[in-house]
Coordinates of C-alpha atoms in Angstrom, one line a residue:
Chain A
M8 CA 82.9 111.1 70.7
L9 CA 86.3 111.1 68.9
E10 CA 86.0 109.6 65.4
R11 CA 88.3 109.2 62.5
A12 CA 86.1 111.5 60.5
D13 CA 86.7 114.3 63.0
L14 CA 90.4 114.1 62.4
P15 CA 92.3 115.7 59.6
E16 CA 93.8 113.6 56.7
E17 CA 97.2 115.3 57.2
V18 CA 99.1 117.4 59.7
S19 CA 102.2 119.4 59.0
I20 CA 105.2 119.2 61.3
K21 CA 107.9 121.9 61.6
D22 CA 111.0 120.4 63.2
V23 CA 112.6 123.0 65.4
S24 CA 115.4 120.8 66.8
P25 CA 118.2 122.6 65.0
R26 CA 117.2 125.9 66.7
D27 CA 114.9 125.5 69.7
G28 CA 116.5 122.1 70.5
L29 CA 120.2 122.8 70.0
Q30 CA 120.2 126.2 71.6
A31 CA 119.4 124.6 74.9
E32 CA 122.3 122.1 74.7
P33 CA 125.3 122.8 76.8
K34 CA 127.5 121.4 74.0
V35 CA 127.9 123.6 71.0
L36 CA 127.6 121.6 67.8
S37 CA 129.9 122.3 64.8
V38 CA 128.6 123.9 61.7
D39 CA 129.1 120.5 59.9
E40 CA 126.9 118.8 62.5
R41 CA 124.2 121.4 62.3
V42 CA 124.1 121.2 58.5
S43 CA 124.1 117.5 58.6
L44 CA 121.1 117.4 61.1
V45 CA 119.1 119.7 58.8
N46 CA 119.9 117.7 55.7
Q47 CA 119.0 114.4 57.4
L48 CA 115.7 115.8 58.6
T49 CA 114.6 116.8 55.1
A50 CA 115.8 113.3 53.8
A51 CA 113.4 111.8 56.3
G52 CA 110.5 113.7 54.8
L53 CA 110.3 116.9 56.9
K54 CA 109.1 119.8 54.8
H55 CA 109.5 122.5 57.3
I56 CA 112.6 123.1 59.4
E57 CA 113.7 125.9 61.7
V58 CA 117.3 125.9 60.7
T59 CA 118.9 128.4 63.1
S60 CA 118.4 131.8 64.7
F61 CA 120.2 135.1 64.1
V62 CA 120.9 136.1 67.6
S63 CA 124.2 137.4 68.9
P64 CA 126.7 134.5 69.5
K65 CA 127.5 136.3 72.7
W66 CA 124.0 135.3 73.9
L67 CA 123.8 131.9 72.3
P68 CA 127.1 130.4 71.1
Q69 CA 125.1 127.4 70.0
M70 CA 123.7 129.5 67.1
A71 CA 126.9 131.1 66.0
D72 CA 127.8 131.1 62.3
A73 CA 124.2 131.0 61.3
E74 CA 125.1 132.5 57.9
T75 CA 127.5 129.6 57.2
V76 CA 124.9 127.0 58.3
M77 CA 122.3 128.6 55.9
A78 CA 124.9 128.7 53.1
R79 CA 125.9 125.1 53.4
I80 CA 122.6 123.2 53.9
D81 CA 121.2 121.5 50.8
R82 CA 118.1 123.4 49.7
K83 CA 115.7 120.7 48.8
P84 CA 112.8 121.9 46.6
G85 CA 109.5 121.9 48.4
V86 CA 111.1 122.4 51.8
T87 CA 110.6 125.6 53.8
Y88 CA 113.9 126.5 55.6
A89 CA 112.9 129.0 58.3
V90 CA 115.0 131.1 60.6
L91 CA 114.3 132.8 63.9
V92 CA 115.1 136.5 64.3
P93 CA 115.0 138.5 67.5
N94 CA 115.2 142.0 66.1
P95 CA 115.7 144.1 62.9
K96 CA 119.5 143.6 63.1
G97 CA 119.0 139.8 63.2
A98 CA 116.6 140.1 60.3
E99 CA 119.2 141.9 58.2
R100 CA 121.7 139.1 58.8
A101 CA 119.0 136.5 58.1
L102 CA 117.8 138.1 54.9
S103 CA 121.4 138.0 53.5
T104 CA 121.0 134.2 53.6
K105 CA 117.8 134.0 51.6
P106 CA 115.6 132.0 54.0
D107 CA 112.2 130.8 52.9
E108 CA 110.6 132.2 56.0
M109 CA 111.6 134.4 58.9
T110 CA 110.0 133.9 62.4
V111 CA 109.7 136.6 65.0
F112 CA 108.6 136.0 68.6
V113 CA 106.9 137.9 71.4
S114 CA 105.5 136.9 74.7
A115 CA 101.9 137.0 75.6
S116 CA 102.8 138.5 79.0
E117 CA 104.7 141.7 79.5
T118 CA 106.9 140.4 82.3
H119 CA 108.1 137.4 80.2
N120 CA 108.7 139.6 77.2
Y121 CA 110.8 141.9 79.2
K122 CA 112.8 139.1 80.8
N123 CA 113.3 137.5 77.5
V124 CA 114.2 140.4 75.1
H125 CA 114.4 143.4 77.5
Q126 CA 111.6 145.2 75.7
S127 CA 107.9 145.8 76.2
I128 CA 105.4 144.0 74.0
S129 CA 104.8 147.3 72.1
E130 CA 108.5 147.8 71.5
S131 CA 108.7 144.2 70.2
L132 CA 105.8 144.9 67.8
G133 CA 107.6 148.1 66.6
G134 CA 110.6 146.0 65.7
F135 CA 108.4 143.5 63.9
H136 CA 107.0 146.4 61.8
R137 CA 110.4 147.2 60.5
I138 CA 111.2 143.5 60.0
C139 CA 108.1 143.0 58.0
Q140 CA 109.0 145.9 55.7
M141 CA 112.5 144.6 55.2
A142 CA 111.2 141.1 54.5
R143 CA 108.6 142.4 52.1
G144 CA 111.3 144.0 50.0
E145 CA 113.0 140.6 49.6
G146 CA 109.7 138.6 49.2
V147 CA 110.3 136.6 52.4
P148 CA 107.2 135.7 54.4
V149 CA 107.3 136.5 58.1
T150 CA 105.7 134.2 60.7
A151 CA 105.4 134.7 64.5
V152 CA 105.5 132.7 67.7
I153 CA 103.5 134.0 70.7
V154 CA 105.5 132.7 73.6
T155 CA 103.9 131.8 76.9
S156 CA 100.5 131.7 75.2
F157 CA 99.2 129.2 77.7
G158 CA 100.9 130.5 80.9
C159 CA 103.7 132.7 82.0
P160 CA 106.1 131.7 84.8
Y161 CA 105.8 135.3 86.2
E162 CA 102.2 136.2 85.5
G163 CA 100.5 132.8 85.6
R164 CA 97.6 131.9 83.3
V165 CA 97.4 134.2 80.3
P166 CA 93.9 135.3 79.2
V167 CA 92.7 134.0 75.8
N168 CA 91.9 137.6 74.8
A169 CA 95.4 138.8 75.4
V170 CA 96.7 136.1 73.0
L171 CA 94.0 136.9 70.5
D172 CA 94.6 140.6 70.6
L173 CA 98.3 140.2 70.0
A174 CA 97.6 137.8 67.1
V175 CA 95.3 140.3 65.5
R176 CA 97.9 143.0 65.8
L177 CA 100.5 140.7 64.2
E178 CA 98.1 139.7 61.4
S179 CA 97.5 143.3 60.6
M180 CA 101.3 143.6 59.8
G181 CA 100.9 140.7 57.3
I182 CA 101.9 137.9 59.7
A183 CA 99.2 135.3 59.1
D184 CA 101.0 132.1 60.3
I185 CA 101.1 132.4 64.1
T186 CA 102.3 129.7 66.4
L187 CA 101.1 129.6 70.0
G188 CA 103.9 128.4 72.3
D189 CA 103.5 126.6 75.6
T190 CA 107.0 127.7 76.7
V191 CA 106.9 126.4 80.2
G192 CA 104.7 123.3 79.6
V193 CA 101.6 124.4 81.6
A194 CA 98.9 124.1 78.9
N195 CA 96.2 121.5 79.5
P196 CA 94.2 119.8 76.7
L197 CA 90.9 121.7 77.4
Q198 CA 92.7 125.0 77.4
V199 CA 94.3 124.2 74.0
A200 CA 90.9 123.2 72.6
E201 CA 89.4 126.5 73.9
M202 CA 92.3 128.5 72.5
V203 CA 92.1 127.0 69.0
H204 CA 88.3 127.4 69.0
A205 CA 88.6 131.1 70.1
F206 CA 91.0 131.7 67.2
R207 CA 88.7 130.0 64.7
M208 CA 85.7 132.0 65.9
N209 CA 87.4 135.4 66.4
A210 CA 90.5 135.5 64.2
P211 CA 89.7 133.1 61.3
M212 CA 92.3 134.8 59.1
V213 CA 95.1 133.6 61.4
R214 CA 96.6 130.2 60.6
V215 CA 97.3 128.8 64.0
G216 CA 100.2 126.5 64.8
L217 CA 100.9 124.9 68.2
H218 CA 104.2 124.4 70.0
F219 CA 104.3 122.4 73.2
H220 CA 106.9 121.7 75.8
D221 CA 106.6 118.5 77.8
N222 CA 107.5 119.7 81.4
R223 CA 104.5 118.0 82.8
G224 CA 104.1 115.2 80.3
T225 CA 101.1 116.9 78.7
A226 CA 102.6 117.7 75.3
L227 CA 101.2 114.8 73.3
A228 CA 97.8 115.1 74.9
N229 CA 97.8 118.8 74.1
M230 CA 98.7 118.0 70.5
L231 CA 95.8 115.6 70.4
A232 CA 93.4 118.3 71.7
G233 CA 94.8 120.7 69.1
V234 CA 94.2 118.2 66.3
I235 CA 90.7 117.5 67.5
A236 CA 90.0 121.2 67.6
G237 CA 91.1 121.5 64.0
C238 CA 94.7 122.7 64.2
T239 CA 96.9 121.0 61.6
R240 CA 100.3 122.8 62.2
F241 CA 102.6 121.7 64.9
E242 CA 106.2 122.4 65.9
T243 CA 108.2 119.6 67.4
A244 CA 111.8 118.8 68.0
L245 CA 113.7 115.6 67.1
G246 CA 114.3 113.5 70.2
G247 CA 112.3 115.9 72.3
I248 CA 115.3 118.1 73.0
G249 CA 115.0 121.8 74.0
G250 CA 113.8 123.7 77.0
S251 CA 116.5 124.9 79.3
P252 CA 118.7 122.3 80.9
F253 CA 119.6 124.9 83.6
S254 CA 116.0 125.6 84.8
P255 CA 114.5 123.4 87.5
G256 CA 111.8 121.2 86.0
A257 CA 112.4 122.4 82.5
G258 CA 111.1 120.0 79.8
G259 CA 112.0 119.6 76.2
N260 CA 109.8 120.0 73.2
L261 CA 107.3 117.5 72.1
A262 CA 109.5 114.9 70.3
T263 CA 109.0 114.7 66.5
E264 CA 109.2 110.9 66.7
D265 CA 106.5 110.8 69.4
A266 CA 104.2 113.1 67.4
V267 CA 104.7 111.4 64.1
Y268 CA 104.2 107.9 65.7
C269 CA 100.9 108.9 67.4
L270 CA 99.5 110.7 64.4
S271 CA 100.4 107.9 62.0
E272 CA 98.9 105.3 64.3
M273 CA 95.6 107.3 64.1
G274 CA 95.9 107.3 60.3
I275 CA 97.0 110.9 60.0
K276 CA 99.7 111.6 57.4
T277 CA 102.8 113.6 58.2
G278 CA 104.9 112.7 55.2
V279 CA 107.7 111.8 57.7
D280 CA 109.4 108.4 57.6
L281 CA 109.5 107.3 61.3
E282 CA 112.3 104.7 60.9
R283 CA 114.6 107.2 59.1
L284 CA 113.7 109.7 61.8
M285 CA 114.9 107.4 64.5
G286 CA 118.2 106.9 62.7
I287 CA 118.7 110.7 62.9
T288 CA 117.9 110.6 66.6
Q289 CA 120.7 108.2 67.0
Y290 CA 123.0 110.6 65.2
L291 CA 121.7 113.5 67.4
E292 CA 122.4 111.6 70.7
G293 CA 125.9 111.0 69.5
A294 CA 126.4 114.7 68.6
I295 CA 125.0 116.2 71.8
G296 CA 126.5 113.5 74.0
H297 CA 123.5 112.4 76.0
E298 CA 120.2 110.5 75.9
V299 CA 117.1 112.3 74.5
P300 CA 113.7 112.2 76.1
S301 CA 111.7 110.8 73.2
R302 CA 109.8 107.7 74.3
V303 CA 109.2 106.3 70.8
F304 CA 112.9 106.4 70.1
K305 CA 113.5 104.2 73.2
A306 CA 110.5 101.8 72.7
G307 CA 110.5 101.6 68.9
G308 CA 107.6 102.6 66.8
R309 CA 106.2 99.2 66.3
M310 CA 105.4 96.4 68.7
V311 CA 108.2 93.9 69.0
P312 CA 108.1 90.6 70.8
V313 CA 109.4 91.4 74.3
G314 CA 109.9 87.9 75.7
I315 CA 107.7 86.6 78.5
E316 CA 106.8 90.0 79.7
G317 CA 104.9 90.3 82.9
S318 CA 104.6 86.6 83.6
L319 CA 101.8 85.8 86.0
N320 CA 100.6 89.4 86.1
E321 CA 98.8 91.9 84.1
Chain B
M23 CA 85.4 120.4 69.3
L24 CA 86.4 119.6 72.9
E25 CA 84.4 121.5 75.5
R26 CA 84.2 121.5 79.2
A27 CA 80.5 120.3 79.0
D28 CA 81.7 117.2 77.1
L29 CA 83.9 116.2 80.0
P30 CA 82.8 114.5 83.2
E31 CA 82.6 116.3 86.6
E32 CA 84.6 113.5 88.2
V33 CA 86.9 110.6 87.3
S34 CA 87.9 107.8 89.6
I35 CA 91.5 106.7 89.9
K36 CA 92.6 103.3 91.1
D37 CA 96.2 103.4 92.1
V38 CA 98.0 100.1 91.3
S39 CA 101.5 101.1 92.3
P40 CA 101.6 98.7 95.3
R41 CA 100.9 95.8 93.0
D42 CA 101.6 96.5 89.3
G43 CA 104.2 99.1 90.2
L44 CA 106.2 97.2 92.9
Q45 CA 106.1 93.8 91.2
A46 CA 108.3 95.3 88.4
E47 CA 110.9 96.6 90.8
P48 CA 114.1 94.7 91.2
K49 CA 114.2 95.7 94.9
V50 CA 111.8 93.8 97.1
L51 CA 110.1 96.2 99.5
S52 CA 109.5 95.2 103.1
V53 CA 106.0 94.5 104.4
D54 CA 106.3 97.7 106.4
E55 CA 107.2 99.8 103.4
R56 CA 104.3 98.3 101.3
V57 CA 101.8 98.9 104.2
S58 CA 103.1 102.5 104.5
L59 CA 102.7 103.1 100.8
V60 CA 99.1 102.0 100.9
N61 CA 98.2 104.0 104.0
Q62 CA 99.9 107.1 102.5
L63 CA 97.9 106.8 99.3
T64 CA 94.6 106.7 101.1
A65 CA 95.7 109.6 103.2
A66 CA 96.2 111.6 99.9
G67 CA 92.6 110.9 99.0
L68 CA 92.8 107.8 96.8
K69 CA 89.6 105.7 97.2
H70 CA 90.7 102.7 95.3
I71 CA 94.0 100.8 95.7
E72 CA 95.3 97.6 94.3
V73 CA 97.1 96.5 97.5
T74 CA 98.9 93.3 96.4
S75 CA 98.5 90.1 94.4
F76 CA 98.2 86.6 95.7
V77 CA 100.7 84.9 93.4
S78 CA 103.4 82.4 94.4
P79 CA 106.3 84.2 96.0
K80 CA 108.5 81.9 93.8
W81 CA 107.2 83.8 90.8
L82 CA 107.1 87.3 92.3
P83 CA 109.0 87.7 95.6
Q84 CA 107.9 91.4 95.5
M85 CA 104.4 90.2 96.4
A86 CA 105.4 87.8 99.2
D87 CA 103.5 88.0 102.5
A88 CA 100.4 89.4 100.8
E89 CA 98.3 88.2 103.8
T90 CA 100.5 90.2 106.2
V91 CA 100.2 93.3 104.1
M92 CA 96.5 93.0 104.0
A93 CA 96.3 92.4 107.7
R94 CA 98.4 95.4 108.6
I95 CA 97.1 98.2 106.4
D96 CA 94.6 100.7 108.0
R97 CA 91.2 100.0 106.5
K98 CA 89.9 103.5 105.9
P99 CA 86.1 103.6 105.5
G100 CA 85.0 104.4 101.9
V101 CA 88.2 103.0 100.4
T102 CA 88.2 99.9 98.2
Y103 CA 91.2 97.7 99.0
A104 CA 91.5 95.4 95.9
V105 CA 93.8 92.5 95.4
L106 CA 94.8 90.6 92.2
V107 CA 94.4 86.8 92.0
P108 CA 95.8 84.7 89.2
N109 CA 93.8 81.5 90.0
P110 CA 91.4 79.8 92.5
K111 CA 94.3 79.0 94.8
G112 CA 95.3 82.6 95.0
A113 CA 91.6 83.5 95.5
E114 CA 91.4 81.3 98.4
R115 CA 94.4 83.0 100.0
A116 CA 93.0 86.4 99.1
L117 CA 89.5 85.7 100.5
S118 CA 91.1 84.8 103.9
T119 CA 92.2 88.5 104.1
K120 CA 88.7 89.9 103.4
P121 CA 89.5 92.2 100.5
D122 CA 86.9 94.7 99.3
E123 CA 87.4 93.4 95.7
M124 CA 89.2 90.7 93.9
T125 CA 90.6 91.2 90.4
V126 CA 91.2 88.4 87.9
F127 CA 93.0 88.9 84.6
V128 CA 93.0 87.3 81.1
S129 CA 94.7 88.3 77.9
A130 CA 92.7 89.3 74.8
S131 CA 95.1 87.2 72.7
E132 CA 95.7 83.4 73.2
T133 CA 99.4 83.6 72.8
H134 CA 99.9 86.3 75.4
N135 CA 97.6 84.4 77.8
Y136 CA 99.5 81.3 77.4
K137 CA 102.9 83.0 77.9
N138 CA 101.5 84.9 80.9
V139 CA 99.6 82.2 82.8
H140 CA 100.3 79.0 80.8
Q141 CA 96.6 78.5 80.1
S142 CA 94.3 79.0 77.2
I143 CA 91.7 81.8 77.5
S144 CA 89.0 79.1 78.0
E145 CA 91.0 77.6 80.8
S146 CA 91.4 81.0 82.4
L147 CA 87.7 81.6 82.2
G148 CA 87.0 78.2 83.8
G149 CA 89.1 79.3 86.8
F150 CA 87.3 82.6 87.0
H151 CA 84.0 80.7 87.2
R152 CA 85.3 79.0 90.4
I153 CA 86.7 82.2 91.7
C154 CA 83.3 84.0 91.2
Q155 CA 81.6 81.2 93.1
M156 CA 84.0 81.4 96.0
A157 CA 83.8 85.2 96.1
R158 CA 80.0 85.1 96.0
G159 CA 80.0 83.0 99.1
E160 CA 82.0 85.7 100.9
G161 CA 80.2 88.6 99.4
V162 CA 83.3 89.9 97.7
P163 CA 82.8 91.5 94.2
V164 CA 85.1 90.3 91.4
T165 CA 86.5 92.6 88.7
A166 CA 88.6 91.8 85.7
V167 CA 91.4 93.2 83.6
I168 CA 91.6 92.2 80.0
V169 CA 95.3 92.3 79.3
T170 CA 96.7 93.3 75.8
S171 CA 93.3 94.8 74.9
F172 CA 94.9 97.2 72.5
G173 CA 97.7 95.1 71.1
C174 CA 99.6 91.9 71.8
P175 CA 103.4 91.7 71.5
Y176 CA 103.0 88.3 69.8
E177 CA 99.8 88.7 67.8
G178 CA 99.8 92.4 67.0
R179 CA 96.6 94.5 67.0
V180 CA 93.7 92.8 68.8
P181 CA 90.3 93.1 67.1
V182 CA 87.7 95.1 69.1
N183 CA 85.3 92.2 68.8
A184 CA 87.7 89.8 70.5
V185 CA 87.8 92.1 73.5
L186 CA 84.1 92.7 73.5
D187 CA 83.3 88.9 73.3
L188 CA 85.6 88.3 76.2
A189 CA 84.1 91.1 78.2
V190 CA 80.6 89.7 77.6
R191 CA 81.6 86.3 78.8
L192 CA 83.1 87.8 81.9
E193 CA 80.0 89.9 82.5
S194 CA 77.9 86.8 82.3
M195 CA 79.8 85.4 85.3
G196 CA 78.8 88.5 87.3
I197 CA 82.0 90.5 86.6
A198 CA 80.7 94.0 85.6
D199 CA 83.7 96.2 86.2
I200 CA 86.2 95.3 83.4
T201 CA 89.4 97.2 82.8
L202 CA 91.1 97.2 79.4
G203 CA 94.8 97.1 79.8
D204 CA 97.3 98.5 77.2
T205 CA 100.0 96.2 78.6
V206 CA 102.7 97.0 76.1
G207 CA 101.8 100.6 75.5
V208 CA 100.7 100.4 71.9
A209 CA 97.2 102.0 72.1
N210 CA 96.6 105.2 70.2
P211 CA 93.9 107.7 71.2
L212 CA 91.6 107.0 68.3
Q213 CA 91.7 103.3 69.0
V214 CA 90.9 104.0 72.7
A215 CA 87.9 106.2 71.7
E216 CA 86.7 103.5 69.3
M217 CA 87.0 100.8 71.9
V218 CA 85.1 102.7 74.6
H219 CA 82.5 103.6 72.0
A220 CA 82.1 100.0 71.0
F221 CA 81.6 99.0 74.6
R222 CA 79.0 101.7 75.1
M223 CA 77.1 100.5 72.0
N224 CA 77.4 96.8 72.3
A225 CA 78.0 96.0 76.0
P226 CA 76.4 98.8 78.0
M227 CA 76.1 96.6 81.1
V228 CA 80.0 96.5 81.3
R229 CA 81.6 99.3 83.4
V230 CA 84.7 100.0 81.4
G231 CA 88.0 101.1 83.0
L232 CA 91.3 101.9 81.3
H233 CA 94.8 101.1 82.2
F234 CA 97.7 102.5 80.1
H235 CA 101.4 101.9 79.9
D236 CA 103.6 104.7 78.7
N237 CA 106.1 102.9 76.5
R238 CA 105.6 105.3 73.6
G239 CA 104.6 108.4 75.6
T240 CA 100.9 108.0 74.7
A241 CA 99.4 107.1 78.1
L242 CA 98.1 110.6 79.0
A243 CA 96.8 111.2 75.5
N244 CA 95.1 107.8 75.6
M245 CA 93.5 108.7 79.0
L246 CA 92.3 112.0 77.4
A247 CA 90.7 110.1 74.6
G248 CA 89.1 107.8 77.1
V249 CA 87.7 110.7 79.1
I250 CA 86.3 112.3 76.0
A251 CA 84.7 109.0 75.0
G252 CA 83.0 108.9 78.3
C253 CA 85.1 106.6 80.4
T254 CA 85.5 107.7 84.1
R255 CA 87.5 104.9 85.6
F256 CA 91.3 104.8 85.2
E257 CA 94.1 102.7 86.7
T258 CA 97.4 104.6 87.3
A259 CA 100.5 104.0 89.4
L260 CA 102.2 106.5 91.7
G261 CA 105.4 107.8 90.1
G262 CA 104.6 106.0 86.8
I263 CA 106.4 102.9 88.0
G264 CA 105.6 99.5 86.6
G265 CA 106.2 97.7 83.4
S266 CA 109.2 95.4 83.2
P267 CA 112.5 96.9 83.8
F268 CA 114.1 93.9 82.1
S269 CA 112.3 94.2 78.8
P270 CA 113.7 96.5 76.1
G271 CA 111.6 99.6 75.7
A272 CA 109.3 98.7 78.6
G273 CA 107.4 101.6 80.0
G274 CA 105.8 102.1 83.3
N275 CA 102.2 102.9 84.0
L276 CA 100.6 106.2 83.5
A277 CA 101.7 108.2 86.6
T278 CA 99.0 108.9 89.1
E279 CA 100.5 112.4 89.6
D280 CA 100.5 113.1 85.9
A281 CA 96.9 111.9 85.5
V282 CA 95.6 113.8 88.6
Y283 CA 97.4 117.0 87.5
C284 CA 96.1 117.0 83.9
L285 CA 92.5 116.1 85.0
S286 CA 92.5 118.7 87.7
E287 CA 93.8 121.4 85.3
M288 CA 90.8 120.6 83.1
G289 CA 88.5 121.0 86.1
I290 CA 87.8 117.3 86.5
K291 CA 87.7 116.2 90.2
T292 CA 89.6 113.1 91.3
G293 CA 89.5 113.7 95.1
V294 CA 93.2 113.3 95.2
D295 CA 95.5 115.9 96.8
L296 CA 98.3 116.4 94.3
E297 CA 100.8 118.0 96.7
R298 CA 100.4 115.2 99.2
L299 CA 100.7 112.7 96.4
M300 CA 104.1 114.1 95.5
G301 CA 105.3 113.7 99.0
I302 CA 104.5 110.0 98.7
T303 CA 106.4 109.8 95.5
Q304 CA 109.4 111.2 97.3
Y305 CA 109.0 108.3 99.8
L306 CA 108.6 105.8 97.0
E307 CA 111.8 106.9 95.3
G308 CA 113.6 106.4 98.5
A309 CA 112.1 103.0 99.0
I310 CA 112.8 101.6 95.5
G311 CA 116.1 103.4 95.2
H312 CA 115.8 105.1 91.9
E313 CA 114.1 108.0 90.1
V314 CA 110.5 107.5 88.9
P315 CA 109.3 108.5 85.4
S316 CA 106.5 110.9 86.5
R317 CA 106.9 114.3 84.8
V318 CA 104.8 116.3 87.2
F319 CA 106.8 115.0 90.1
K320 CA 109.9 116.5 88.5
A321 CA 108.4 119.7 87.2
G322 CA 105.9 120.4 90.0
G323 CA 102.2 120.7 89.6
R324 CA 102.1 124.4 89.4
M325 CA 104.1 127.0 87.5
V326 CA 107.0 128.4 89.5
P327 CA 109.2 131.3 88.4
V328 CA 112.1 129.7 86.6
G329 CA 114.5 132.6 86.3
I330 CA 115.3 134.2 83.0
E331 CA 114.4 131.1 81.1
G332 CA 115.1 131.1 77.4
S333 CA 116.6 134.6 77.2
L334 CA 116.5 135.9 73.6
N335 CA 114.7 132.9 72.3
E336 CA 111.2 131.5 72.4

């Protein structure tokens, strides 16, 4: 039985649209547009933003000029401006911009990690060790994402223990905030609940976050399962953008609007103003030049009279 | 904590695409196409189909020739071929076709009922009384849908007690299978859980079914909440078609593919063959002439290698 008392008072939302979202867009946004997106998100109440990533612009032109973006955003007090770094070189660039948080990433499956960053998982962890040392010198916390935590397009279902082991190794480097990513949208709600439960039982020192893609329409149900299981940290992207538009069946992230709407309808606070958020989505659609997948953005957060809908039918 | 042991072994799916789905399509399908859709659905393992509705073709040309459709479908043993009837006149037409089940509908809110069928709720119930008498004479069970059970576009949130009272009145006429419809897609998972719980506590003689529209992307999460709360009967539509394409922000039904995929990933049986189902969706898209909203139909039910997806990023 699902009861209000089983649900948390509050859930924290990290919006990753400026990074995970925009990097998947064929159109490269200008620095001005990317800065504006970040500033609008914090104005709507978001307290945690993934601003950009420090990868080579050869790989991802969408993330070029990351230093300029970081220099030009308004740093609102109380907001965590996070950046993604793929390797120590990226971390060096990132640290020069004084982020509030640096995020590293590694796949739960060897094949995906190799395809993604051309390294074994051990090699990735070696790099993180150096990144953690560099970050410690500057007093910047390091967080991690474990990619393909719920399934790998090459290796299939990933064992819970593989994810747990990797998390424990990351935690031993001082990385306590670890987000489990469902990169290809294959998680199911029961699996999410079991994963969160396994972390609470076996790695209680890890603060688990969840990051869902919506390839199979399961992202919101997976978030619900995570919330029921006691997780209170979620990564979402404005409009539900993200994923790879060039992969067959690729789906975007769980839309920030859809997450905030559903949580707020259940009486769970996010601190985010849904109406303001949807104004930003309108801006985002203009900037990227196409419709976004968010359902709440299309339907509106609140019921509105819809005319004589469904006359003579249910 | 959500555990496998809390979930049912099996869930029954009633596909309403031939009725709730097709009646919302601008293109009127031929009798042959509608018969073929029903026969294909039963071949994929569906044991419960809403075949058509006996409304005036003046109102819904999509449902014209309902008698011919009923006469021409293959009646597979073990399958319940249900029809929707708006009034005693429709019931008379329906009974001549020997359906396995007749479904009546009434709104939980007076305003919606009046806008929908131009009657008060009491007048609707009066009609159901006659319909039940007629059906009893022919040995055909009557089921009901309570429309706008989770919210009305005119009156807003509907009190749980209003839905319960209506259900008890229906049950006293001999209608024990009652489906709660989220007609405009405003239910949230907590509300669904509370509603199912209220029925189990206060009206245990009612067999509750749930019917969700996906206007705000919540349909699958609402189904999950329903399953957790102990409901094992759901209405879905192939491809996620339905809703009103002419209403702003209207959303289709929960897609049968998406429901079957998610349930089956959690180890819950539906008896439906997902791969065959998606073959029918392909047929359906051809027949209605546009893409359907189902996510699983686009992404595929199972993980497939997607190339070097998301290189140098998570």
